[in-house]
Amino acid sequence: MKKVFLLAISLALFQVFSFCEKHTNVILLEAPQNIPFNVWKNELKEKGIILTHAFPPAGGLVVSEDDIILELYELEDFLGTKIYYESPSGEEEKRLKSTTEGNIL
């Protein structure tokens, strides 16, 4: 049932993004484990980065037509956030998929 639900959400998001005329950036943010999720999310918000889709406690997606890459670089050093501009692969993918929330993320 979860797989069907995730597939439906993925297809719905794909449909929305495929009809957008502007170039859209979809960036995956993996939340650090040493900070409570809501604190992390508020820290992002203070820096002007709002999660479009949140999957506590694993992380979330930022969907933006703006180029926010420079703002994201600070997050790696300041908050310990892992940033993926493309789908993670290898060991990172295995680690993320080892939890339910990470698998959804």
N, CA, C and O atoms as CSV, one atom per row, in Angstrom:
chain,resi,resn,atom,element,x,y,z
A,1,MET,N,N,0.822,-1.188,0.000
A,1,MET,CA,C,0.000,0.000,0.000
A,1,MET,C,C,0.873,1.261,0.000
A,1,MET,O,O,0.576,2.225,-0.706
A,2,LYS,N,N,1.962,1.247,0.805
A,2,LYS,CA,C,2.852,2.406,0.858
A,2,LYS,C,C,3.481,2.668,-0.509
A,2,LYS,O,O,3.618,3.816,-0.930
A,3,LYS,N,N,3.861,1.587,-1.198
A,3,LYS,CA,C,4.505,1.759,-2.499
A,3,LYS,C,C,3.548,2.394,-3.503
A,3,LYS,O,O,3.948,3.244,-4.298
A,4,VAL,N,N,2.283,1.979,-3.465
A,4,VAL,CA,C,1.286,2.543,-4.374
A,4,VAL,C,C,1.085,4.021,-4.060
A,4,VAL,O,O,1.000,4.847,-4.968
A,5,PHE,N,N,1.009,4.353,-2.767
A,5,PHE,CA,C,0.849,5.741,-2.345
A,5,PHE,C,C,2.034,6.588,-2.804
A,5,PHE,O,O,1.848,7.677,-3.346
A,6,LEU,N,N,3.246,6.092,-2.590
A,6,LEU,CA,C,4.443,6.829,-2.999
A,6,LEU,C,C,4.501,6.995,-4.512
A,6,LEU,O,O,4.899,8.046,-5.012
A,7,LEU,N,N,4.107,5.969,-5.228
A,7,LEU,CA,C,4.087,6.049,-6.688
A,7,LEU,C,C,3.091,7.113,-7.142
A,7,LEU,O,O,3.377,7.887,-8.055
A,8,ALA,N,N,1.924,7.150,-6.504
A,8,ALA,CA,C,0.905,8.137,-6.870
A,8,ALA,C,C,1.403,9.556,-6.606
A,8,ALA,O,O,1.207,10.452,-7.428
A,9,ILE,N,N,2.046,9.755,-5.461
A,9,ILE,CA,C,2.589,11.078,-5.143
A,9,ILE,C,C,3.675,11.458,-6.138
A,9,ILE,O,O,3.713,12.589,-6.622
A,10,SER,N,N,4.555,10.513,-6.441
A,10,SER,CA,C,5.634,10.788,-7.385
A,10,SER,C,C,5.087,11.178,-8.752
A,10,SER,O,O,5.564,12.127,-9.374
A,11,LEU,N,N,4.093,10.445,-9.207
A,11,LEU,CA,C,3.495,10.760,-10.509
A,11,LEU,C,C,2.817,12.119,-10.490
A,11,LEU,O,O,2.907,12.870,-11.461
A,12,ALA,N,N,2.134,12.445,-9.388
A,12,ALA,CA,C,1.467,13.737,-9.276
A,12,ALA,C,C,2.492,14.872,-9.302
A,12,ALA,O,O,2.294,15.874,-9.988
A,13,LEU,N,N,3.587,14.712,-8.554
A,13,LEU,CA,C,4.639,15.740,-8.560
A,13,LEU,C,C,5.266,15.872,-9.939
A,13,LEU,O,O,5.548,16.983,-10.387
A,14,PHE,N,N,5.486,14.753,-10.614
A,14,PHE,CA,C,6.056,14.786,-11.959
A,14,PHE,C,C,5.140,15.558,-12.904
A,14,PHE,O,O,5.610,16.358,-13.712
A,15,GLN,N,N,3.839,15.320,-12.803
A,15,GLN,CA,C,2.885,16.019,-13.662
A,15,GLN,C,C,2.941,17.523,-13.425
A,15,GLN,O,O,2.954,18.312,-14.371
A,16,VAL,N,N,2.972,17.909,-12.158
A,16,VAL,CA,C,3.011,19.337,-11.829
A,16,VAL,C,C,4.273,19.973,-12.387
A,16,VAL,O,O,4.214,21.025,-13.024
A,17,PHE,N,N,5.418,19.336,-12.148
A,17,PHE,CA,C,6.684,19.909,-12.580
A,17,PHE,C,C,6.844,19.887,-14.090
A,17,PHE,O,O,7.503,20.766,-14.647
A,18,SER,N,N,6.260,18.909,-14.766
A,18,SER,CA,C,6.427,18.829,-16.211
A,18,SER,C,C,5.660,19.923,-16.948
A,18,SER,O,O,5.996,20.249,-18.087
A,19,PHE,N,N,4.637,20.493,-16.315
A,19,PHE,CA,C,3.863,21.550,-16.953
A,19,PHE,C,C,4.369,22.952,-16.614
A,19,PHE,O,O,3.873,23.937,-17.161
A,20,CYS,N,N,5.325,23.046,-15.740
A,20,CYS,CA,C,5.879,24.360,-15.385
A,20,CYS,C,C,6.679,24.904,-16.562
A,20,CYS,O,O,7.476,24.185,-17.164
A,21,GLU,N,N,6.462,26.181,-16.887
A,21,GLU,CA,C,7.207,26.787,-17.982
A,21,GLU,C,C,8.603,27.196,-17.557
A,21,GLU,O,O,9.548,27.083,-18.337
A,22,LYS,N,N,8.744,27.670,-16.328
A,22,LYS,CA,C,10.043,28.096,-15.844
A,22,LYS,C,C,10.838,26.888,-15.373
A,22,LYS,O,O,10.280,25.849,-15.021
A,23,HIS,N,N,12.153,27.052,-15.377
A,23,HIS,CA,C,13.024,26.001,-14.862
A,23,HIS,C,C,12.844,25.913,-13.347
A,23,HIS,O,O,12.959,26.920,-12.649
A,24,THR,N,N,12.569,24.742,-12.849
A,24,THR,CA,C,12.343,24.543,-11.432
A,24,THR,C,C,13.472,23.717,-10.848
A,24,THR,O,O,13.851,22.686,-11.402
A,25,ASN,N,N,14.007,24.174,-9.728
A,25,ASN,CA,C,15.027,23.432,-9.003
A,25,ASN,C,C,14.350,22.601,-7.918
A,25,ASN,O,O,13.574,23.128,-7.120
A,26,VAL,N,N,14.641,21.326,-7.891
A,26,VAL,CA,C,14.168,20.446,-6.823
A,26,VAL,C,C,15.413,19.932,-6.119
A,26,VAL,O,O,16.227,19.214,-6.700
A,27,ILE,N,N,15.542,20.318,-4.846
A,27,ILE,CA,C,16.748,19.999,-4.088
A,27,ILE,C,C,16.348,19.241,-2.833
A,27,ILE,O,O,15.457,19.663,-2.095
A,28,LEU,N,N,17.013,18.124,-2.602
A,28,LEU,CA,C,16.745,17.289,-1.437
A,28,LEU,C,C,17.668,17.708,-0.303
A,28,LEU,O,O,18.881,17.802,-0.488
A,29,LEU,N,N,17.097,17.959,0.870
A,29,LEU,CA,C,17.876,18.307,2.054
A,29,LEU,C,C,17.708,17.205,3.086
A,29,LEU,O,O,16.588,16.872,3.472
A,30,GLU,N,N,18.809,16.647,3.529
A,30,GLU,CA,C,18.770,15.636,4.576
A,30,GLU,C,C,19.073,16.325,5.900
A,30,GLU,O,O,20.130,16.933,6.068
A,31,ALA,N,N,18.145,16.225,6.829
A,31,ALA,CA,C,18.291,16.891,8.125
A,31,ALA,C,C,19.387,16.227,8.956
A,31,ALA,O,O,19.557,15.009,8.910
A,32,PRO,N,N,20.123,17.032,9.712
A,32,PRO,CA,C,21.122,16.449,10.611
A,32,PRO,C,C,20.424,15.716,11.751
A,32,PRO,O,O,19.333,16.104,12.169
A,33,GLN,N,N,21.048,14.669,12.245
A,33,GLN,CA,C,20.432,13.869,13.307
A,33,GLN,C,C,20.637,14.469,14.685
A,33,GLN,O,O,19.955,14.072,15.631
A,34,ASN,N,N,21.552,15.409,14.826
A,34,ASN,CA,C,21.847,15.962,16.148
A,34,ASN,C,C,21.029,17.206,16.488
A,34,ASN,O,O,21.236,17.806,17.543
A,35,ILE,N,N,20.107,17.602,15.615
A,35,ILE,CA,C,19.246,18.760,15.845
A,35,ILE,C,C,17.794,18.300,15.682
A,35,ILE,O,O,17.481,17.603,14.716
A,36,PRO,N,N,16.894,18.678,16.614
A,36,PRO,CA,C,15.480,18.336,16.427
A,36,PRO,C,C,14.959,18.894,15.100
A,36,PRO,O,O,15.331,19.994,14.693
A,37,PHE,N,N,14.112,18.140,14.445
A,37,PHE,CA,C,13.636,18.489,13.109
A,37,PHE,C,C,13.031,19.890,13.063
A,37,PHE,O,O,13.347,20.667,12.162
A,38,ASN,N,N,12.158,20.223,14.029
A,38,ASN,CA,C,11.505,21.540,14.005
A,38,ASN,C,C,12.499,22.675,14.198
A,38,ASN,O,O,12.331,23.744,13.612
A,39,VAL,N,N,13.526,22.466,15.006
A,39,VAL,CA,C,14.566,23.480,15.178
A,39,VAL,C,C,15.301,23.677,13.858
A,39,VAL,O,O,15.545,24.807,13.434
A,40,TRP,N,N,15.651,22.561,13.211
A,40,TRP,CA,C,16.327,22.609,11.909
A,40,TRP,C,C,15.478,23.340,10.876
A,40,TRP,O,O,15.974,24.190,10.136
A,41,LYS,N,N,14.199,22.999,10.837
A,41,LYS,CA,C,13.282,23.608,9.870
A,41,LYS,C,C,13.173,25.120,10.110
A,41,LYS,O,O,13.136,25.897,9.157
A,42,ASN,N,N,13.121,25.533,11.376
A,42,ASN,CA,C,13.061,26.960,11.700
A,42,ASN,C,C,14.358,27.679,11.336
A,42,ASN,O,O,14.329,28.827,10.892
A,43,GLU,N,N,15.489,27.011,11.521
A,43,GLU,CA,C,16.779,27.593,11.119
A,43,GLU,C,C,16.808,27.823,9.603
A,43,GLU,O,O,17.304,28.844,9.127
A,44,LEU,N,N,16.270,26.860,8.863
A,44,LEU,CA,C,16.180,27.025,7.407
A,44,LEU,C,C,15.330,28.245,7.066
A,44,LEU,O,O,15.699,29.074,6.235
A,45,LYS,N,N,14.188,28.328,7.730
A,45,LYS,CA,C,13.250,29.424,7.468
A,45,LYS,C,C,13.900,30.777,7.743
A,45,LYS,O,O,13.700,31.725,6.983
A,46,GLU,N,N,14.678,30.876,8.825
A,46,GLU,CA,C,15.371,32.123,9.147
A,46,GLU,C,C,16.364,32.513,8.052
A,46,GLU,O,O,16.648,33.695,7.862
A,47,LYS,N,N,16.888,31.526,7.338
A,47,LYS,CA,C,17.826,31.798,6.247
A,47,LYS,C,C,17.093,32.003,4.918
A,47,LYS,O,O,17.730,32.190,3.882
A,48,GLY,N,N,15.753,31.967,4.947
A,48,GLY,CA,C,14.970,32.198,3.738
A,48,GLY,C,C,14.720,30.952,2.918
A,48,GLY,O,O,14.301,31.038,1.764
A,49,ILE,N,N,14.976,29.786,3.506
A,49,ILE,CA,C,14.771,28.526,2.780
A,49,ILE,C,C,13.585,27.795,3.415
A,49,ILE,O,O,13.627,27.410,4.584
A,50,ILE,N,N,12.550,27.618,2.634
A,50,ILE,CA,C,11.334,26.983,3.132
A,50,ILE,C,C,11.164,25.638,2.447
A,50,ILE,O,O,11.197,25.542,1.220
A,51,LEU,N,N,10.981,24.597,3.257
A,51,LEU,CA,C,10.759,23.266,2.706
A,51,LEU,C,C,9.398,23.228,2.033
A,51,LEU,O,O,8.387,23.574,2.643
A,52,THR,N,N,9.376,22.812,0.785
A,52,THR,CA,C,8.125,22.660,0.063
A,52,THR,C,C,7.415,21.392,0.519
A,52,THR,O,O,6.191,21.355,0.643
A,53,HIS,N,N,8.205,20.362,0.765
A,53,HIS,CA,C,7.696,19.084,1.269
A,53,HIS,C,C,8.620,18.645,2.390
A,53,HIS,O,O,9.827,18.512,2.190
A,54,ALA,N,N,8.049,18.415,3.582
A,54,ALA,CA,C,8.842,17.993,4.735
A,54,ALA,C,C,8.527,16.540,5.077
A,54,ALA,O,O,7.369,16.122,5.052
A,55,PHE,N,N,9.563,15.782,5.394
A,55,PHE,CA,C,9.429,14.384,5.781
A,55,PHE,C,C,10.197,14.163,7.082
A,55,PHE,O,O,11.282,13.583,7.079
A,56,PRO,N,N,9.616,14.636,8.210
A,56,PRO,CA,C,10.316,14.518,9.489
A,56,PRO,C,C,10.560,13.068,9.868
A,56,PRO,O,O,9.711,12.223,9.585
A,57,PRO,N,N,11.638,12.756,10.470
A,57,PRO,CA,C,12.785,13.592,10.801
A,57,PRO,C,C,13.883,13.525,9.745
A,57,PRO,O,O,14.992,14.007,9.978
A,58,ALA,N,N,13.586,12.928,8.574
A,58,ALA,CA,C,14.628,12.683,7.571
A,58,ALA,C,C,15.080,13.946,6.838
A,58,ALA,O,O,16.273,14.116,6.584
A,59,GLY,N,N,14.151,14.825,6.498
A,59,GLY,CA,C,14.526,16.010,5.738
A,59,GLY,C,C,13.367,16.527,4.928
A,59,GLY,O,O,12.220,16.468,5.369
A,60,GLY,N,N,13.657,17.038,3.739
A,60,GLY,CA,C,12.597,17.574,2.912
A,60,GLY,C,C,13.099,18.004,1.548
A,60,GLY,O,O,14.275,17.863,1.212
A,61,LEU,N,N,12.167,18.531,0.779
A,61,LEU,CA,C,12.468,19.014,-0.566
A,61,LEU,C,C,12.247,20.510,-0.630
A,61,LEU,O,O,11.279,21.039,-0.083
A,62,VAL,N,N,13.154,21.176,-1.304
A,62,VAL,CA,C,13.005,22.589,-1.615
A,62,VAL,C,C,12.734,22.663,-3.111
A,62,VAL,O,O,13.528,22.185,-3.920
A,63,VAL,N,N,11.614,23.261,-3.466
A,63,VAL,CA,C,11.266,23.435,-4.875
A,63,VAL,C,C,11.220,24.938,-5.114
A,63,VAL,O,O,10.443,25.658,-4.487
A,64,SER,N,N,12.058,25.394,-6.024
A,64,SER,CA,C,12.177,26.827,-6.238
A,64,SER,C,C,12.512,27.128,-7.691
A,64,SER,O,O,13.252,26.390,-8.342
A,65,GLU,N,N,11.956,28.219,-8.181
A,65,GLU,CA,C,12.321,28.701,-9.510
A,65,GLU,C,C,13.536,29.622,-9.419
A,65,GLU,O,O,14.165,29.938,-10.429
A,66,ASP,N,N,13.853,30.045,-8.210
A,66,ASP,CA,C,15.009,30.906,-7.986
A,66,ASP,C,C,16.264,30.073,-7.817
A,66,ASP,O,O,16.202,28.895,-7.466
A,67,ASP,N,N,17.386,30.689,-8.068
A,67,ASP,CA,C,18.665,30.028,-7.873
A,67,ASP,C,C,19.096,30.245,-6.421
A,67,ASP,O,O,19.621,31.304,-6.079
A,68,ILE,N,N,18.873,29.241,-5.568
A,68,ILE,CA,C,19.173,29.371,-4.141
A,68,ILE,C,C,20.400,28.558,-3.750
A,68,ILE,O,O,20.631,28.317,-2.565
A,69,ILE,N,N,21.169,28.143,-4.709
A,69,ILE,CA,C,22.301,27.270,-4.440
A,69,ILE,C,C,23.307,27.918,-3.484
A,69,ILE,O,O,23.833,27.240,-2.602
A,70,LEU,N,N,23.578,29.196,-3.639
A,70,LEU,CA,C,24.539,29.849,-2.752
A,70,LEU,C,C,24.078,29.824,-1.300
A,70,LEU,O,O,24.891,29.605,-0.403
A,71,GLU,N,N,22.790,30.045,-1.053
A,71,GLU,CA,C,22.265,29.998,0.306
A,71,GLU,C,C,22.384,28.590,0.898
A,71,GLU,O,O,22.598,28.431,2.100
A,72,LEU,N,N,22.247,27.585,0.054
A,72,LEU,CA,C,22.306,26.205,0.533
A,72,LEU,C,C,23.717,25.798,0.946
A,72,LEU,O,O,23.880,24.988,1.858
A,73,TYR,N,N,24.725,26.341,0.298
A,73,TYR,CA,C,26.099,25.978,0.655
A,73,TYR,C,C,26.382,26.256,2.128
A,73,TYR,O,O,27.104,25.497,2.774
A,74,GLU,N,N,25.821,27.335,2.659
A,74,GLU,CA,C,26.014,27.666,4.063
A,74,GLU,C,C,25.434,26.604,4.987
A,74,GLU,O,O,25.947,26.400,6.087
A,75,LEU,N,N,24.392,25.938,4.567
A,75,LEU,CA,C,23.714,24.959,5.416
A,75,LEU,C,C,24.599,23.765,5.741
A,75,LEU,O,O,24.526,23.219,6.842
A,76,GLU,N,N,25.427,23.360,4.799
A,76,GLU,CA,C,26.297,22.206,5.033
A,76,GLU,C,C,27.246,22.472,6.193
A,76,GLU,O,O,27.450,21.606,7.043
A,77,ASP,N,N,27.818,23.649,6.229
A,77,ASP,CA,C,28.761,23.994,7.289
A,77,ASP,C,C,28.055,24.379,8.579
A,77,ASP,O,O,28.449,23.932,9.657
A,78,PHE,N,N,27.024,25.195,8.486
A,78,PHE,CA,C,26.370,25.744,9.661
A,78,PHE,C,C,25.499,24.721,10.394
A,78,PHE,O,O,25.585,24.602,11.617
A,79,LEU,N,N,24.673,23.992,9.669
A,79,LEU,CA,C,23.732,23.066,10.298
A,79,LEU,C,C,24.078,21.592,10.104
A,79,LEU,O,O,23.470,20.732,10.741
A,80,GLY,N,N,25.015,21.293,9.262
A,80,GLY,CA,C,25.325,19.895,8.989
A,80,GLY,C,C,24.295,19.226,8.093
A,80,GLY,O,O,24.146,18.004,8.120
A,81,THR,N,N,23.590,20.014,7.307
A,81,THR,CA,C,22.583,19.507,6.387
A,81,THR,C,C,23.265,18.913,5.165
A,81,THR,O,O,24.189,19.511,4.614
A,82,LYS,N,N,22.813,17.738,4.741
A,82,LYS,CA,C,23.332,17.159,3.503
A,82,LYS,C,C,22.417,17.607,2.370
A,82,LYS,O,O,21.193,17.548,2.478
A,83,ILE,N,N,23.031,18.052,1.294
A,83,ILE,CA,C,22.288,18.611,0.177
A,83,ILE,C,C,22.529,17.760,-1.059
A,83,ILE,O,O,23.667,17.429,-1.393
A,84,TYR,N,N,21.431,17.410,-1.735
A,84,TYR,CA,C,21.522,16.600,-2.948
A,84,TYR,C,C,20.815,17.343,-4.074
A,84,TYR,O,O,19.616,17.611,-3.994
A,85,TYR,N,N,21.556,17.669,-5.112
A,85,TYR,CA,C,20.989,18.334,-6.276
A,85,TYR,C,C,20.480,17.307,-7.285
A,85,TYR,O,O,19.741,17.640,-8.211
A,86,GLU,N,N,20.884,16.061,-7.090
A,86,GLU,CA,C,20.406,14.931,-7.890
A,86,GLU,C,C,20.095,13.808,-6.921
A,86,GLU,O,O,20.456,13.886,-5.746
A,87,SER,N,N,19.443,12.784,-7.387
A,87,SER,CA,C,19.111,11.662,-6.515
A,87,SER,C,C,20.381,11.039,-5.946
A,87,SER,O,O,21.335,10.786,-6.682
A,88,PRO,N,N,20.395,10.792,-4.634
A,88,PRO,CA,C,21.582,10.161,-4.041
A,88,PRO,C,C,21.781,8.757,-4.600
A,88,PRO,O,O,20.833,8.097,-5.024
A,89,SER,N,N,23.020,8.326,-4.592
A,89,SER,CA,C,23.314,6.987,-5.093
A,89,SER,C,C,24.338,6.318,-4.187
A,89,SER,O,O,24.894,6.953,-3.290
A,90,GLY,N,N,24.576,5.064,-4.421
A,90,GLY,CA,C,25.584,4.316,-3.679
A,90,GLY,C,C,25.271,4.212,-2.202
A,90,GLY,O,O,24.137,3.923,-1.821
A,91,GLU,N,N,26.278,4.449,-1.365
A,91,GLU,CA,C,26.134,4.331,0.084
A,91,GLU,C,C,25.148,5.345,0.647
A,91,GLU,O,O,24.415,5.043,1.589
A,92,GLU,N,N,25.125,6.548,0.075
A,92,GLU,CA,C,24.181,7.566,0.552
A,92,GLU,C,C,22.746,7.117,0.320
A,92,GLU,O,O,21.889,7.307,1.183
A,93,GLU,N,N,22.480,6.530,-0.826
A,93,GLU,CA,C,21.134,6.045,-1.121
A,93,GLU,C,C,20.759,4.909,-0.168
A,93,GLU,O,O,19.640,4.884,0.345
A,94,LYS,N,N,21.659,3.986,0.073
A,94,LYS,CA,C,21.394,2.868,0.990
A,94,LYS,C,C,21.094,3.380,2.397
A,94,LYS,O,O,20.159,2.918,3.052
A,95,ARG,N,N,21.903,4.342,2.853
A,95,ARG,CA,C,21.718,4.892,4.187
A,95,ARG,C,C,20.366,5.580,4.304
A,95,ARG,O,O,19.654,5.379,5.288
A,96,LEU,N,N,20.004,6.383,3.319
A,96,LEU,CA,C,18.716,7.076,3.353
A,96,LEU,C,C,17.550,6.096,3.326
A,96,LEU,O,O,16.567,6.276,4.045
A,97,LYS,N,N,17.656,5.079,2.515
A,97,LYS,CA,C,16.554,4.135,2.361
A,97,LYS,C,C,16.454,3.130,3.509
A,97,LYS,O,O,15.562,2.282,3.518
A,98,SER,N,N,17.361,3.225,4.466
A,98,SER,CA,C,17.334,2.297,5.595
A,98,SER,C,C,16.248,2.627,6.610
A,98,SER,O,O,15.961,1.808,7.483
A,99,THR,N,N,15.627,3.823,6.515
A,99,THR,CA,C,14.526,4.191,7.399
A,99,THR,C,C,13.285,4.481,6.543
A,99,THR,O,O,13.399,4.785,5.355
A,100,THR,N,N,12.134,4.387,7.142
A,100,THR,CA,C,10.882,4.666,6.417
A,100,THR,C,C,10.852,6.095,5.907
A,100,THR,O,O,10.533,6.343,4.744
A,101,GLU,N,N,11.189,7.049,6.797
A,101,GLU,CA,C,11.170,8.448,6.394
A,101,GLU,C,C,12.196,8.751,5.331
A,101,GLU,O,O,11.928,9.499,4.390
A,102,GLY,N,N,13.377,8.170,5.478
A,102,GLY,CA,C,14.426,8.374,4.478
A,102,GLY,C,C,14.052,7.776,3.143
A,102,GLY,O,O,14.388,8.327,2.094
A,103,ASN,N,N,13.359,6.651,3.175
A,103,ASN,CA,C,12.909,6.024,1.935
A,103,ASN,C,C,11.889,6.919,1.226
A,103,ASN,O,O,11.917,7.044,0.002
A,104,ILE,N,N,10.999,7.533,1.986
A,104,ILE,CA,C,10.019,8.465,1.413
A,104,ILE,C,C,10.739,9.685,0.858
A,104,ILE,O,O,10.422,10.174,-0.226
A,105,LEU,N,N,11.713,10.167,1.621
A,105,LEU,CA,C,12.487,11.337,1.207
A,105,LEU,C,C,13.174,11.072,-0.103
A,105,LEU,O,O,13.876,11.941,-0.619
